[in-house]
Amino acid sequence: MSRPLWALTAHELADALRQGQVRPREAVEAVLERWQSTNTLLHAYLGVNAEAVRARAERLASQAPQGKLFGVPVAIKDNICVRAEETTCASRILRGFRPPYHATVVERLEAEGAIILGRLNMDEFAFGSSTESSAHGVTRNPWDATRIPGGSSGGSAAAVAADSAFAALGSDTGGSIRQPAAMCGVVGLKPTYGRVSRYGLIAFASSLDQIGPLAKDVTDAALLLEVIAGYDPRDSTSAEVPVPPYRERLTQGLQGLRIGIPRECFVDGLDPEVRRAVEEAIKVLRQLGAACEPTSLPHAEYAVATYYILATAEASSNLARFDGVQYGWRNAAPRGSLLEMYQRTRAEGFGAEAKRRIMLGTYVLSHGYYDAYYARALKVRTLIKQDFDRAFERFDCLVTPTAPTPAFRFGEKLEDPLSMYLSDIYTISVNLAGIPGISVPCGFSKTGLPIGLQVLAAPFQEERLLRAAYAYEQATAWHTRQPEVAETTPSR
Amino acid sequence: MNYETTIGLEVHVQLATRSKAFCGCANNFGAAPNAQTCPVCLGLPGSLPVLNQAAFELAVRTALALNCQITDRIQFDRKHYFYPDLPKAFQISQYDQPLSHDGHLDIPVQEQTKRVRIHRAHLEEDAGKLLHEAGDGASLVDFNRAGVPLLEIVSEPDLASPDEAFTYLTRLKLILQYLEVSSCDMEKGTLRCDANLSVRRQGEAALGSKVEIKNLNSFRHVRAALRYEQERQVAALQSGQRIAQETRLWDAALERTRPMRSKEEASDYRYFREPDLVPFSVSPETIGRVREGLPELPESRKARLMRDDRLSSYDADLVTSSRRLADLYEATVALHRQPKAVANYLISELLAYAHVRSLEIEAVAVEPAHLAQLLQLIEAGAISRPVAKNVFVEMIESRVPPGEIVTRKGLGQISDGAALEGIIAQVIAANAQTVADVRAGKASAFQFLIGQCMKATQGKANPQRVAEQLRQSLSQQTGGS
C-alpha cells in the first residue's frame, strides 16, 4: 500500500482488516504513532490508554473478523462515558471521574469490533465553538496551528483531519459536530434527535444533544451511523425507528432530488469566501441533477436567542449535580459549611463559560422570569420547527453554509461571547428542530482554510442527506486534500 | 371570640413496587447502605431515567381509588435544590400537570360523613438518606432510597380540627392498604405527612396565614402537633399578634413546634419539564383496566358485611379496619357459616393477640381453615373456651391445625360425668369452708368452687357440666347428712 496505514479511511481500513491484509495490532500501532507525532502540536487527545488499546487489538487478533468495524480504532469525545476511563467533559470538576459503565454508543462500537482509542478534547461541557474553554488547554487546527479547530467537538475534528483517528464520535447540541467538521475539513453528521441513544453522553442540553460521527468521508459517516443508531430502552427519548443500511443507499444519485436554499442564510455576517464556496457547491448539486430553489425559514433569525435560553436552562439543571458530593472535584476545606463546600467546589471546578451558562440558565428558569424567557423560547422553538416542516413539504434537503466564517484565531472571540455564539448561527436551528444535518468539505479560503457545506433533511431522513453529501463528495475533490501537520517528537 | 381552624395535609406514600421509579434497582427496606444503587439512581453523569410502568400504574390505581381525575398527558418536571441526599440536585416530580387531580375521600365525623377534597396526587422520586453516625463529624449518604417512587397526595384545606386530620389519615392509610400500593409504615418512612394549618376568626372570609408543619413521624404526632399549633396560633391572635407564614418543625420530645431555620427552606425550585422523559397519554383502556383491578374498598365492604352477614356497624367497622382482617374474616366465614361468631372471635381474640404483642394485624398469620376448625371445636363442645384461647395462640405460632393440637395434647373438654365426679369430690373435700359458705347461700363461693374444678382440669372441664354436677353433689351431700 502506497499510503501510510493511518491515512486510510475507516471503511478502507475495515475492508483491509476483514480481508486479513492488515492486522488489528498494525492498525493500532499506526494510529498510535500518528497520535504521538501530532498530539504535542494539536492536542486533539486528552488521553490515550495505549496499553488497553493494544490489549484489545490482541484480543481481536485471536478472533475471526466479525463486525462492521472489526479492528478499527475509533476515538471518543470526552463527554461520552467509557467504562473505567477518566471522562471529564474537559472540566476540572469531573477530574478523576471514571464511569462504571459504557455509553450505549461505546457498547455498540465495541459490539461491531471497534477499538476505543482515546478521549478527545472539547470545550468544557461542550460550551463553546472553539475548544478554547477546555480546562486541559486548547486544540489546534491541523490546517493552521494558530487557529481554533472549531468546537465543541474540536478534538474530534482535529484528530480526524490530522489522521490521528480513523473516525471519531462527537456530540452536537447547537452545531458542535458540524461546525468543527467544517473548520477542519472533515465530514460531521448530527443525527435526528432520538436517532442515537444519549445514554452515557454527559448531558449539556438534554432536548438538543445528539451523538454523531466525525469522519474522513461520507461513507465513513454512514458506516458509523449504522453502528451507533437505533432504539435504546435506556434512553426514553430514543426512537423506535428502524435503521436503514445507510452505506448501501449512498449511491442513489441526485437525479430528481429537490433542494431548498434558505435565503436567510445568505445575509450580512457571512464571509464572502464562504458564500462563494457554498454557491459553487450549489452549482455542482444542480449539475448532478438536483433541483435547487430558494426557500425561506422566516424564524431563523430568532434561533440563536432561543437556543441560548433553552440550552442554558437545561445546562444549569444538568450541571447542578456536580456538587462535590459523590465524585469529581471537591473543595473540602476544613470546618466549612455544606453551602461553602458547594460554593468553593463549583467556583473552582467550573470554567468561565460554564459559569456564565449556569448563571444564564438559572436566571431564565427563576420564578418571575420563566414566562418571559423560558416559556416564550419554547414557543419560538415550535415556530422554528414549523418553518422546517413547511420547507420539507417542498424539498428533500436544504443546503446552507455550515459556519459563517472559516476557522478564526485563538482569542479572537473569547472575550466576546456573543460573536462566538454567532459562529453557530446556521447549525443551531437544526438542533432546535431536532432534524439531521451533515457538514461536508466544499472548498478552501485563499489562506487554505477549509469551508463546510451543510445539508439538512427531515427527521429520520439521514439516508437522504447522506445520499446528497455522497454525490457531492464524489463529484469534488475537497475531501482528498490533506493538511500538512508538522510532526513533532513527543517530549516523553 | 371563636376561631376556626383550617387544615390541609400533604401525604407522601412510597409505592411498593419491586424496582425503583426510574431504574431497575430493587425497592425494599433494610439492605446494606448503597447496595441498591446504579448509575441512574446515583445520578451519575450520562445516566438517564426510564419510567417504571408499575409505579405509574400503582399511582393511577391510588388516584382512582381517591376518586381523582387522571390527566390526559403524563409528564414530569425537575425540581431543583442542593442537598447531598439528592444525587442529581433535582428531583423528578410533577409540577403544573400532576398525574391526577380533583378527587375526594369521605371520612366519618361525628356520626356523619364528611367529604374531604383531594387537590392532586402526583408521582415523584424519593431522595437518599444522610447518616450522621460516623462519629467524626462527617456525614455519610445512603442512596438506597434515592429513586424510590413516591405518590404525593395533597388534600384541600377541608379539615376543621386535628381530630379530623387524624381520621383522614387513618382512612387514607386504610384505603392505601386495601389497594396494596404501600406498606404505609410511618416508622420506616414509607408514609410521611406534612400538615398545613391556619386559624381565623369565625366568620372571616379569608384564610389565616398558613403554617406548614414538618417532621411528623406518626399520626399521633400529627394530631398533637396540630393541637399545639392551633392553640399557639389562637393565643397569638388573641394577644393581637400576627401569624407569620412559615415552616415549623414538630419537636416530639418537647411536644411543641419551632420555626425551621429560614436557610432550610429553598425558595425557588426552578421547575421545568424533564426533557429526559417523553410525555405520554394514558389511554382510556389503561384507566379502565386499572379501575377494574381495584379491590372492594373498606366503605363498601363494610356495607356489604352489614347487609349480607348481618354484622353490626361496630363489628363491620372493626372487621374491615384492615384488609387482611376482612379477608381472613370472609375466608373463615366461607368455611364456617357463622358470621357473628367469626367476627366476635377475630375482634376479641385476634385483635387482643396482636395488641398484647404490639403487632400489626398484617404481621399475624392465621389460616382461615384453622380458625374455622377452632370455632367448630368450640361450638361442638369439644374444647372449652379457656382451652380454645391457648389453642388459638399455639395454632398461630406453630401453624398446626387446632384439631391436631387438641388431640396431641389431650385438651379435649371433659364433659363425662364419671370423670368430673372424682374431681368435684376432691374439690369439695379440700374446700370445706367454702362449701359451708355455699350452703350459707353465698353465690360467689359457688363460683370459686367451679373455678377450682376448672383449675384442677387445666381448663378442660366443661364449665356448664361442672356447675350442674357440683350443684347436684352439694345437694346430695346436704340431703345425705
PDB file of C-alpha atoms in Angstrom, chain A residues 36 41 83 91 137 146 175 213 237 257 307 374 400 419 423 455 474:
ATOM      1  CA  GLN A  36       2.228  10.582  19.239  1.00  0.00           C
ATOM      2  CA  LEU A  41       1.201  20.285  18.446  1.00  0.00           C
ATOM      3  CA  ARG A  83     -16.082   2.361  31.470  1.00  0.00           C
ATOM      4  CA  SER A  91     -13.694  20.160  33.014  1.00  0.00           C
ATOM      5  CA  GLY A 137      -5.803  23.545  27.133  1.00  0.00           C
ATOM      6  CA  THR A 146      -2.619  29.464  15.026  1.00  0.00           C
ATOM      7  CA  GLY A 175     -23.501  22.672  15.892  1.00  0.00           C
ATOM      8  CA  PRO A 213     -19.681  10.740  13.812  1.00  0.00           C
ATOM      9  CA  THR A 237     -36.076   9.818  24.025  1.00  0.00           C
ATOM     10  CA  LEU A 257     -33.771  15.487  -5.597  1.00  0.00           C
ATOM     11  CA  TYR A 307     -31.194  28.419  21.776  1.00  0.00           C
ATOM     12  CA  TYR A 374     -38.090  30.016  29.009  1.00  0.00           C
ATOM     13  CA  THR A 400     -26.664  26.155   3.817  1.00  0.00           C
ATOM     14  CA  SER A 419     -19.782  36.828  18.465  1.00  0.00           C
ATOM     15  CA  SER A 423     -20.471  31.114  14.943  1.00  0.00           C
ATOM     16  CA  VAL A 455     -27.088  19.588   4.140  1.00  0.00           C
ATOM     17  CA  GLN A 474     -17.840  12.049  -5.383  1.00  0.00           C
TER      18      GLN A 474
END
